[in-house]
CSV table of C-alpha atoms in Angstrom, one decimal:
chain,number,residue,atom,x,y,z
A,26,UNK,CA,0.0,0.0,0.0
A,27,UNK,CA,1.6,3.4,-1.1
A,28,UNK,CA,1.2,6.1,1.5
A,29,UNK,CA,-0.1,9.8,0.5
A,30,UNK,CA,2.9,12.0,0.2
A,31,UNK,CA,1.9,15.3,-0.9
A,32,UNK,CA,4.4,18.3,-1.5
A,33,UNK,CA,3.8,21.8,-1.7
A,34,UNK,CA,6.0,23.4,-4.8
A,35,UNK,CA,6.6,27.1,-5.2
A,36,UNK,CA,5.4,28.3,-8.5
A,37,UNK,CA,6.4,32.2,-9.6
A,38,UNK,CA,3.8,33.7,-10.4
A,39,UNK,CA,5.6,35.9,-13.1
A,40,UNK,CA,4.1,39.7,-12.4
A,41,UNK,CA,5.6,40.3,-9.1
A,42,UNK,CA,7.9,38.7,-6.5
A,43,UNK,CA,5.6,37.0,-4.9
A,44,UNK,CA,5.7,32.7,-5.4
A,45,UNK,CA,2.3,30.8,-4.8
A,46,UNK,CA,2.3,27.3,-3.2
A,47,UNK,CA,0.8,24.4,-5.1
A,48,UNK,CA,0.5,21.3,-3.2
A,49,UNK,CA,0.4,18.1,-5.1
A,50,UNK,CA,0.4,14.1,-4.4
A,51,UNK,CA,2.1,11.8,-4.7
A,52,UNK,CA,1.2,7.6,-4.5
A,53,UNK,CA,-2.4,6.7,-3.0
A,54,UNK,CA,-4.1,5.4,-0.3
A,55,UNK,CA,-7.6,4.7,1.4
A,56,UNK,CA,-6.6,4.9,5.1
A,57,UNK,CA,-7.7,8.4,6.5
A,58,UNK,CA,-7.4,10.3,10.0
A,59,UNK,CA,-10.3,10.8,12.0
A,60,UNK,CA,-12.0,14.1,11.1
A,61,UNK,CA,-16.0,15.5,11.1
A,62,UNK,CA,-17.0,11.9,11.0
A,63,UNK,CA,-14.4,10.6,8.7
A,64,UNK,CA,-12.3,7.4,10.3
A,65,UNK,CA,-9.1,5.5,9.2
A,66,UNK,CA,-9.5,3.0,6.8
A,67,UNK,CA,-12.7,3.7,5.5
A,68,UNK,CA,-14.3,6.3,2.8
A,69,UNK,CA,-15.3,9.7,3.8
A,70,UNK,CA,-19.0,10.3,3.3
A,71,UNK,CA,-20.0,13.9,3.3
A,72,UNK,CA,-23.3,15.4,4.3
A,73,UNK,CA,-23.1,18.3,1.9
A,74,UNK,CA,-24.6,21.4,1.7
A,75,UNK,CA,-24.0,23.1,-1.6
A,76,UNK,CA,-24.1,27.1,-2.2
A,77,UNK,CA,-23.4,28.0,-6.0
A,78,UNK,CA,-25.3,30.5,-8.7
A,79,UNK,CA,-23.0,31.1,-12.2
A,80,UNK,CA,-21.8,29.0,-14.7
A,81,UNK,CA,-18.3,28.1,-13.1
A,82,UNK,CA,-20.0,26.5,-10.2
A,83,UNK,CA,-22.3,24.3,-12.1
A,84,UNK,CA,-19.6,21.4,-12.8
A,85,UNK,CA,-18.4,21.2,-9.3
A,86,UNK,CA,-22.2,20.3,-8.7
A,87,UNK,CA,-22.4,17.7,-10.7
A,88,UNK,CA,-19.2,16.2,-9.3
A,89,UNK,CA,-20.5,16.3,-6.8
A,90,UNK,CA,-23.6,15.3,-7.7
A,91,UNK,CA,-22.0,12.0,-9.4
A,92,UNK,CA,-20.2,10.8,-6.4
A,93,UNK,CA,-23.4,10.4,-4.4
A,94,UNK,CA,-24.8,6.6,-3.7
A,95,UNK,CA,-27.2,6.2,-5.8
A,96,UNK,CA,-25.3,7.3,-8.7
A,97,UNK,CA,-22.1,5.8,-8.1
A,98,UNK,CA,-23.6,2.0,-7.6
A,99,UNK,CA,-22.0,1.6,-4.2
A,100,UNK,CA,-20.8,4.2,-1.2
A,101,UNK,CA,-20.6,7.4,-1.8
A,102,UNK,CA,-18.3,10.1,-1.2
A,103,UNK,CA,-21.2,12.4,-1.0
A,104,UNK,CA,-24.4,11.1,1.0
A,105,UNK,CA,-26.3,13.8,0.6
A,106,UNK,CA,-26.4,17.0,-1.5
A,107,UNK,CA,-28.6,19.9,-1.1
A,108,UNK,CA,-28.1,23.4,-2.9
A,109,UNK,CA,-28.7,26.9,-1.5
A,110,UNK,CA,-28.8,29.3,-4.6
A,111,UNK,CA,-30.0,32.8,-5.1
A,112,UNK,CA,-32.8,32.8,-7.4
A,113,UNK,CA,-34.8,30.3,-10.0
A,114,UNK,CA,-32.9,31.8,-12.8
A,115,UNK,CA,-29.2,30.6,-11.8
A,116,UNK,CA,-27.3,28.0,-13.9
A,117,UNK,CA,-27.1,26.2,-10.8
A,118,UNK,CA,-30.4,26.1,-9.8
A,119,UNK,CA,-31.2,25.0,-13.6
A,120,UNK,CA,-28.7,21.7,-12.7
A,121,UNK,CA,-30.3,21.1,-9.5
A,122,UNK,CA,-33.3,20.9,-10.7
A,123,UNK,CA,-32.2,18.0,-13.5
A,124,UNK,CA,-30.5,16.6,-10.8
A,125,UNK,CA,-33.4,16.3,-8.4
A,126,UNK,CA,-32.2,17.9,-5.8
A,127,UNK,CA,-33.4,19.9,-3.0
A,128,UNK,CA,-33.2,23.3,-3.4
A,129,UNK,CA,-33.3,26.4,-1.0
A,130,UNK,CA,-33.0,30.1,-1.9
A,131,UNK,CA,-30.4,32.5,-0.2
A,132,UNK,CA,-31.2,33.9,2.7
A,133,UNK,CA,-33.6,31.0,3.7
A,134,UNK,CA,-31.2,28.4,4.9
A,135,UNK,CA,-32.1,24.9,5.9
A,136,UNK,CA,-31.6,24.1,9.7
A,137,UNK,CA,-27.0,23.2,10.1
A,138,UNK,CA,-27.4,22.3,13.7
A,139,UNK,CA,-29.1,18.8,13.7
A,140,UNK,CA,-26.1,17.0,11.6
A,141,UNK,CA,-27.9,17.0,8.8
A,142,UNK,CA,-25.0,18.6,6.9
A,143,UNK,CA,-21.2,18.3,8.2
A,144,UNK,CA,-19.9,20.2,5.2
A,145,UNK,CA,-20.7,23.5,3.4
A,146,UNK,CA,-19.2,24.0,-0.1
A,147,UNK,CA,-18.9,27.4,-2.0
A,148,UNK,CA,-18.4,27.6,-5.6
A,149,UNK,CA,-19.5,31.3,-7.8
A,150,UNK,CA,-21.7,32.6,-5.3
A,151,UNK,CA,-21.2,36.0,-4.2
A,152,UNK,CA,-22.8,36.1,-1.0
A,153,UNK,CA,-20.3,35.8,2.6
A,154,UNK,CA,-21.5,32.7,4.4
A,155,UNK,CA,-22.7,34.0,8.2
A,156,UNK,CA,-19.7,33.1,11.1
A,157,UNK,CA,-22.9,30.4,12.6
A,158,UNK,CA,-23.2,28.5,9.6
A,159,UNK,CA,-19.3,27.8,9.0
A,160,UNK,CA,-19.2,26.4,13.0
A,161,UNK,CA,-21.9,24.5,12.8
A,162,UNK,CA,-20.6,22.3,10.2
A,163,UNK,CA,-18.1,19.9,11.1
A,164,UNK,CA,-15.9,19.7,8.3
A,165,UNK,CA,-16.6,23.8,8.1
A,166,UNK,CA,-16.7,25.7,4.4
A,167,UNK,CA,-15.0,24.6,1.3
A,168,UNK,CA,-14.3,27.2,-1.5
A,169,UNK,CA,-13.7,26.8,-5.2
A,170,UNK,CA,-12.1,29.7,-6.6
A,171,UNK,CA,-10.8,30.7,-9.9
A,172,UNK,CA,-7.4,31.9,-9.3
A,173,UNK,CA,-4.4,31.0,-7.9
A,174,UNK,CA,-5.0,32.4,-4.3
A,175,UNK,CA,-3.9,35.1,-3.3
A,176,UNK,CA,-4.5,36.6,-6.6
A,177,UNK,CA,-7.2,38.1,-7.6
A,178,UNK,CA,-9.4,37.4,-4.9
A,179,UNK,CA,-13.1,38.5,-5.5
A,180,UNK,CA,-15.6,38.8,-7.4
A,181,UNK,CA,-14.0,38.4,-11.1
A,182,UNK,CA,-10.8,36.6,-11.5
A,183,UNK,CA,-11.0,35.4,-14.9
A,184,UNK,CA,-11.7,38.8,-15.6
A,185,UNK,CA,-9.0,40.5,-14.4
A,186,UNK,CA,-6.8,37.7,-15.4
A,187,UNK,CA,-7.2,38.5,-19.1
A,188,UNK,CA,-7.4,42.2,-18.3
A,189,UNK,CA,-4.4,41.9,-16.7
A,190,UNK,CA,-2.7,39.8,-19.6
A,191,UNK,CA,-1.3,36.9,-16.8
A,192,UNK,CA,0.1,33.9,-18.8
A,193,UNK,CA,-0.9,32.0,-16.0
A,194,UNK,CA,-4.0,31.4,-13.6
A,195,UNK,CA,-5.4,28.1,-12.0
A,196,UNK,CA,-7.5,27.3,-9.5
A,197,UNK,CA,-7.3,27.2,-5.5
A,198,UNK,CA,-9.7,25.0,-2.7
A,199,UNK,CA,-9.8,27.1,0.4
A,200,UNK,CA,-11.2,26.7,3.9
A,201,UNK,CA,-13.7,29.6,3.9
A,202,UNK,CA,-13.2,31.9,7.0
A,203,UNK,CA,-15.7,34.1,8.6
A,204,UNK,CA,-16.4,37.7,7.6
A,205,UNK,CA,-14.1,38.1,4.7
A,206,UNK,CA,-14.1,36.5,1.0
A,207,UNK,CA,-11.2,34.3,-0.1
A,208,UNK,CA,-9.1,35.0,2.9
A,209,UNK,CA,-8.9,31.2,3.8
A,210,UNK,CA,-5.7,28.7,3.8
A,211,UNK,CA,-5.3,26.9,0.7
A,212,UNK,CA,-5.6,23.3,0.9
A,213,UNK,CA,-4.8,22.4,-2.7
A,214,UNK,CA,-4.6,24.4,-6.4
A,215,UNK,CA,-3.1,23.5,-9.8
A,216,UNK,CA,-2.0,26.2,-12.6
A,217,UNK,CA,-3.1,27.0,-15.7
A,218,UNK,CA,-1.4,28.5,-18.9
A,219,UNK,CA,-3.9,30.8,-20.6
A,220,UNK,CA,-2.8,30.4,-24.3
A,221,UNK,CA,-2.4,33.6,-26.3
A,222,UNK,CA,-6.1,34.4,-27.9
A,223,UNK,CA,-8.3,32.5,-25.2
A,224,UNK,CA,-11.3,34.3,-24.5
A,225,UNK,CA,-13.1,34.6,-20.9
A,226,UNK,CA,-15.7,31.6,-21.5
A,227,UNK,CA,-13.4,29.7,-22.8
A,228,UNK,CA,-10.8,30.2,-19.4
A,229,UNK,CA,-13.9,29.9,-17.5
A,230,UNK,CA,-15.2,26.1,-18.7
A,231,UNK,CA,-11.8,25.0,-18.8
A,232,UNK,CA,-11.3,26.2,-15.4
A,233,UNK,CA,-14.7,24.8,-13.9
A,234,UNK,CA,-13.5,21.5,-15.4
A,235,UNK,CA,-10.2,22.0,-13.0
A,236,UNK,CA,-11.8,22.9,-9.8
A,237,UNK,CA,-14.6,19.9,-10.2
A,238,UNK,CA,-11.8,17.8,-10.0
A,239,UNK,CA,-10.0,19.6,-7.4
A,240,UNK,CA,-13.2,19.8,-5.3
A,241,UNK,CA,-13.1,15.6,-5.4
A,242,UNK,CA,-9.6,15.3,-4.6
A,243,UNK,CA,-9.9,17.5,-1.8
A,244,UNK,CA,-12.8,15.5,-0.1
A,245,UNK,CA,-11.1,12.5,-0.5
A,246,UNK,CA,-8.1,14.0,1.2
A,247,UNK,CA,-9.2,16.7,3.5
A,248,UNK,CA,-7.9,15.5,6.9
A,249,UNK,CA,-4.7,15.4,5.3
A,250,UNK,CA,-4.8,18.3,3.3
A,251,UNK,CA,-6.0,20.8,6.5
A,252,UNK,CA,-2.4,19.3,8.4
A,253,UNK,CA,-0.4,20.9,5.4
A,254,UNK,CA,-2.8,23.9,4.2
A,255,UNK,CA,-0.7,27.0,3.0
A,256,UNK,CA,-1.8,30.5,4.3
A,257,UNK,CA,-2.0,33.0,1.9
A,258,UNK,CA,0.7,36.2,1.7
A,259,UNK,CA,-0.6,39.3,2.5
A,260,UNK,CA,2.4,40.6,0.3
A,261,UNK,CA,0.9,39.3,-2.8
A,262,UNK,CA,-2.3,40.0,-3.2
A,263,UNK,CA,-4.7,41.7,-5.5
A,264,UNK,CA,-7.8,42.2,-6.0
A,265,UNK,CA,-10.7,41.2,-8.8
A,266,UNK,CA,-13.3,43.8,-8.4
A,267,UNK,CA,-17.4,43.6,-9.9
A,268,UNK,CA,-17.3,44.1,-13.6
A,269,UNK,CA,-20.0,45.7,-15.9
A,270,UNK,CA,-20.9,46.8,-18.8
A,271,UNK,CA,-18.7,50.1,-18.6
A,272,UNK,CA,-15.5,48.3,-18.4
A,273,UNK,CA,-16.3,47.2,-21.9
A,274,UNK,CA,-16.0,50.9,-23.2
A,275,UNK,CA,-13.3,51.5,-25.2
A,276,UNK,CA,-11.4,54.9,-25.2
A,277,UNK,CA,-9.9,55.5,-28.5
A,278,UNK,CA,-7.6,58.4,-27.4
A,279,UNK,CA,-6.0,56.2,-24.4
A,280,UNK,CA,-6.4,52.0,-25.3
A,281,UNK,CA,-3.8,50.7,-27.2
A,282,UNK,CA,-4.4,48.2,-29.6
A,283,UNK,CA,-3.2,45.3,-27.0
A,284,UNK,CA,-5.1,46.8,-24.4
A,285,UNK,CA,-8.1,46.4,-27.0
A,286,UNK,CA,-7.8,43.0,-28.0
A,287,UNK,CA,-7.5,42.1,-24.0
A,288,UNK,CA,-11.0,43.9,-23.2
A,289,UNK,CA,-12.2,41.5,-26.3
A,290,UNK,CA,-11.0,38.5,-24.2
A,291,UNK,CA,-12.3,39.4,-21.2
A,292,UNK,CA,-15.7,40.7,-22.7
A,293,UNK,CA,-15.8,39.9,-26.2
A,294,UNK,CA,-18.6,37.1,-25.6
A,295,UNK,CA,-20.6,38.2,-22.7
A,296,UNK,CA,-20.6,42.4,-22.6
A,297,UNK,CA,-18.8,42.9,-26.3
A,298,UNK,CA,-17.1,45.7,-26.6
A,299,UNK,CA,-18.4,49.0,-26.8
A,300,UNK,CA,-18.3,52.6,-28.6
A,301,UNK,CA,-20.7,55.4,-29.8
A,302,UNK,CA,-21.2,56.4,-33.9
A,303,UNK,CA,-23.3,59.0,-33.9
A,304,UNK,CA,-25.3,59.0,-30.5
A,305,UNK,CA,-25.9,55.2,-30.9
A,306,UNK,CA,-24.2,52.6,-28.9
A,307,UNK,CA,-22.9,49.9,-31.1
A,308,UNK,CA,-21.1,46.4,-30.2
A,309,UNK,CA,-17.9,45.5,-32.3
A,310,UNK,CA,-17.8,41.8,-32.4
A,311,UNK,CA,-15.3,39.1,-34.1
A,312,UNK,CA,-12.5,40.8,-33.2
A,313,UNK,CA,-9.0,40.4,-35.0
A,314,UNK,CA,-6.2,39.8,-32.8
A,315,UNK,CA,-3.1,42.0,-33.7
A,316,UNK,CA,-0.6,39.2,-34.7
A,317,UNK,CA,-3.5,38.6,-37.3
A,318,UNK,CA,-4.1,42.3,-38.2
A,319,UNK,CA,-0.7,42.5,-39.2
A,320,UNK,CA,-0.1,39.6,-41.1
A,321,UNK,CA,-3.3,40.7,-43.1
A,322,UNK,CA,-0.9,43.5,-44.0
A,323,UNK,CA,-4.0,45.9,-44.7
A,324,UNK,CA,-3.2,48.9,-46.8
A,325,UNK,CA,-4.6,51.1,-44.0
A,326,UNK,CA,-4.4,54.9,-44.4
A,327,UNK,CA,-1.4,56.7,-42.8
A,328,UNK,CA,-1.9,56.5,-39.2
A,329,UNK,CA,-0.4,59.6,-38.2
A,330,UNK,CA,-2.9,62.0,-40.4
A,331,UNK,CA,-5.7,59.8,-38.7
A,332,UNK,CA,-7.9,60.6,-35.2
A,333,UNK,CA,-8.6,58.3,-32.9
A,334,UNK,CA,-11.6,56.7,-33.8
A,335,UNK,CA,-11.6,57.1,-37.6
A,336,UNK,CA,-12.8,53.7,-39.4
A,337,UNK,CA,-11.4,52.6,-42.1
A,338,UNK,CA,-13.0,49.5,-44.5
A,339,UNK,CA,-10.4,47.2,-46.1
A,340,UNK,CA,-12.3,45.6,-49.2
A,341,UNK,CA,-9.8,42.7,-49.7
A,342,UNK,CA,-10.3,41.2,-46.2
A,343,UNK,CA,-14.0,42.7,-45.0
A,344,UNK,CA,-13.0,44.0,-42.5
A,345,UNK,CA,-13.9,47.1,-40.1
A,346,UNK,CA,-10.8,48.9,-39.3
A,347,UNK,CA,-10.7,51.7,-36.5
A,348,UNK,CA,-7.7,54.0,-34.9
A,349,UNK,CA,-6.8,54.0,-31.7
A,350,UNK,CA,-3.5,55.6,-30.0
A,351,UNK,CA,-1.4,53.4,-31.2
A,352,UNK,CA,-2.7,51.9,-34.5
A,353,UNK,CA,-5.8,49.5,-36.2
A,354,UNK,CA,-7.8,47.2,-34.9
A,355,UNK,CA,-10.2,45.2,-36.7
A,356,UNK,CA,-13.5,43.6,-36.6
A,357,UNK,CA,-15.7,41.5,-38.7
A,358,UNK,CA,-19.1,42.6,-37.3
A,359,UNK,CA,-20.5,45.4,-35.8
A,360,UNK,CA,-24.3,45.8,-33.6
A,361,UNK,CA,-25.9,49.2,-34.3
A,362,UNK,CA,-29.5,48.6,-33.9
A,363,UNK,CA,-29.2,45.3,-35.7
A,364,UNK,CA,-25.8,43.0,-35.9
A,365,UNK,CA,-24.3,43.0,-39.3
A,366,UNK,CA,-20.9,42.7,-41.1
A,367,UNK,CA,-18.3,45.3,-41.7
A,368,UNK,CA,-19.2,45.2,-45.4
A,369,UNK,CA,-22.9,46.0,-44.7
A,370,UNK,CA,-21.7,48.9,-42.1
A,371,UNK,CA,-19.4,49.8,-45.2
A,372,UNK,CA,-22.6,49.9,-47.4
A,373,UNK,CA,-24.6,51.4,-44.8
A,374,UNK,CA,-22.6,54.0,-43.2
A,375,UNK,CA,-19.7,54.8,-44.4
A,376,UNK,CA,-20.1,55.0,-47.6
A,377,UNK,CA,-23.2,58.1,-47.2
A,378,UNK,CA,-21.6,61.4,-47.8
A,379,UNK,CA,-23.1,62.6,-44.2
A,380,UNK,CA,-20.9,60.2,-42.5
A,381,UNK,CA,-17.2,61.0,-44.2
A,382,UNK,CA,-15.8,62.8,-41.5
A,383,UNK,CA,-17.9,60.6,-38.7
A,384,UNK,CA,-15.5,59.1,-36.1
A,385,UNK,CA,-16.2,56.7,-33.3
A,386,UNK,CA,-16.5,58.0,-30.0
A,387,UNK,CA,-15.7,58.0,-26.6
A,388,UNK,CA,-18.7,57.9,-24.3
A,389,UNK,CA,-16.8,60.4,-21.9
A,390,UNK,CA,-16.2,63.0,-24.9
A,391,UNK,CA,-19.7,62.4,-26.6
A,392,UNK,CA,-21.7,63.1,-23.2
A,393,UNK,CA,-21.1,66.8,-24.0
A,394,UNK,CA,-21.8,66.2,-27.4
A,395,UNK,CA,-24.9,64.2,-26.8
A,396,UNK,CA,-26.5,64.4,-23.7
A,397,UNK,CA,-29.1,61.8,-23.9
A,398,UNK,CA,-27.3,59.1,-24.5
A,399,UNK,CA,-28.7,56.3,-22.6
A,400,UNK,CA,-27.1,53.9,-19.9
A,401,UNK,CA,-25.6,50.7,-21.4
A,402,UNK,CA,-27.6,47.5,-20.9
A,403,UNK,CA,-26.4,45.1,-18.7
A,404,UNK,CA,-27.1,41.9,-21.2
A,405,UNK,CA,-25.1,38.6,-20.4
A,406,UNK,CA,-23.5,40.0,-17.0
A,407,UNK,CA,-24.5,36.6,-15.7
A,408,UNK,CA,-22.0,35.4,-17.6
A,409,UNK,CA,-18.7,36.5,-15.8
């Protein structure tokens, strides 16, 4: 019988000088120490209660989901599962409900104090759990979280990731602590290389895949994982705050082109990104990244006799061309009232004599210039 060895490797994280701990295994085992019901030599069975809303939580529910009993054809790692969301409308709740299970709406929380749960488990869903509920459970709070803790904690870390433009992410199992999110010791993560045009639902499945299985490792392993969990450094963290729609604005006279393309991955398929023509909010989709803008080798006009925001049409490749401070960007469709293709934008704008001299705009510089322009819709913020 091999015996679990498990070392904890420092990993740079490559932005500061800070290193991040990943703990990994090494050989197997069944026997276990004694802990919230769990005894040596024999399986852990958790009494689970499950609190979740977005899309990244949604495959560590049906880990969990499959390891029950009566799935799994004998014992269980889980015995019971039972899901606190926030509303009806939650991708999680939506799973549940395939799933059969039970169901209870945040703030209305099912009695913790009669054993009926000795494990909480936290995976996208924005709410503290209260200092009573996190003693009352034996095994206390688990939390699945999208980054390699302590980085970006909060609300958005996939976000900021490819904001950020980090090579590398992962994801970290924490014990959750009261009063604070993602504060906790880390009881195991693995890394993640973010290749070079990966956009944010993409990061996010492949992610949600990762922490599933670290979720299951981690319950297997929990007694032995709490004797070797890793506080976090206060020295190297930062912070992934809300997102919304505004951080989709681009600002022609400040965003590079790389800063561009990086607001398309991180908002390209749930927000879009976003400018003004003429009053109107529009959406420029389909993005081009810039190693392919300049292997297209556009004959773009001369940069330098060009505003920010001037568009530009390039017949041989169809595609939507715009200045910003430091060059063209590109895109292959464009929403203004109705989605469409840069060549039908072409037809339809650019080409009418009243729109020669029309720029794109910021939405900063065209509130003086038109003052009703309306707040930007929050559509597909569920998403991140």
């Amino acid at each position: 019988m091999w015996a679990i060895r498990s070392a904890r490797i420092p990993i740079h994280s490559g932005h500061t000088s800070c290193f991040y701990w990943l703990t990994v295994q090494f050989g197997a085992s069944s026997t276990l120490t004694n802990h919230g019901g769990v005894t040596k030599d024999t399986v852990p069975s958790y009494r689970v209660l499950f609190f979740g809303n977005a899309d990244f939580a949604v495959e560590s529910l049906k880990a969990l989901a499959d390891c029950m009993a009566s799935n799994s054809g004998s014992k269980g790692l889980v015995d019971t599962l039972d899901v606190v969301t926030s509303n009806k409308n939650t991708p999680v709740r939506k799973i549940a409900g395939e799933r059969n299970l039970t169901v209870y709406y945040w703030p209305n929380l099912p009695s913790v104090n009669d054993g009926k749960y000795n494990i909480g488990i936290v995976v996208a869903f924005g709410h503290l759990i209260q200092k009573r509920v996190i003693s009352a459970l034996p095994s206390g709070v688990l939390n699945v979280h999208p980054s390699l803790l302590p980085r970006w904690r909060g609300a958005a870390p996939i976000v900021h990731a490819l904001l950020n433009g980090d090579k590398t992410t992962g994801v970290s199992v924490t014990k959750i602590l009261p009063r604070k999110m993602d504060i906790g010791p880390v009881l195991l993560s693995r890394m993640y290389e973010i290749h070079q045009n990966c956009m944010h639902r993409e990061l996010r499945d492949s992610l949600a895949r990762i922490g599933a299985d670290l979720l299951i490792q981690t319950l297997r392993r929990l007694p032995e994982l709490e004797e070797i969990k890793t506080e976090q450094d206060q020295l190297c963290v930062t912070y992934a705050s809300k997102v919304d729609a505004k951080m989709a604005r681009i600002d022609w006279t400040a965003h590079t082109c790389k800063v561009i393309y990086r607001m398309h991955q991180a908002f390209g398929d749930t927000f879009n990104l976003r400018s003004l023509w003429r009053r109107q909010h529009v959406r420029l989709l389909d993005m081009l990244s810039p190693e392919n803008m300049t292997q297209m080798q556009v004959a773009l006009p001369d940069g330098k006799t060009c505003l920010p925001g001037t568009p530009y049409y390039d017949k041989e490749s169809h595609i939507l061309c715009i200045k910003c401070v430091d060059g063209w960007v590109g895109f292959r469709n464009i929403t203004i009232k109705k989605t469409m293709t840069a060549s039908a934008f072409n037809n339809g704008y650019l080409t009418k004599d009243w729109n020669k001299d029309v720029r794109f705009e910021n939405f900063e510089s065209s509130k003086t210039n038109y003052p009703q322009v309306d707040k930007l819709s929050k559509v597909g913020q569920s998403h991140l």
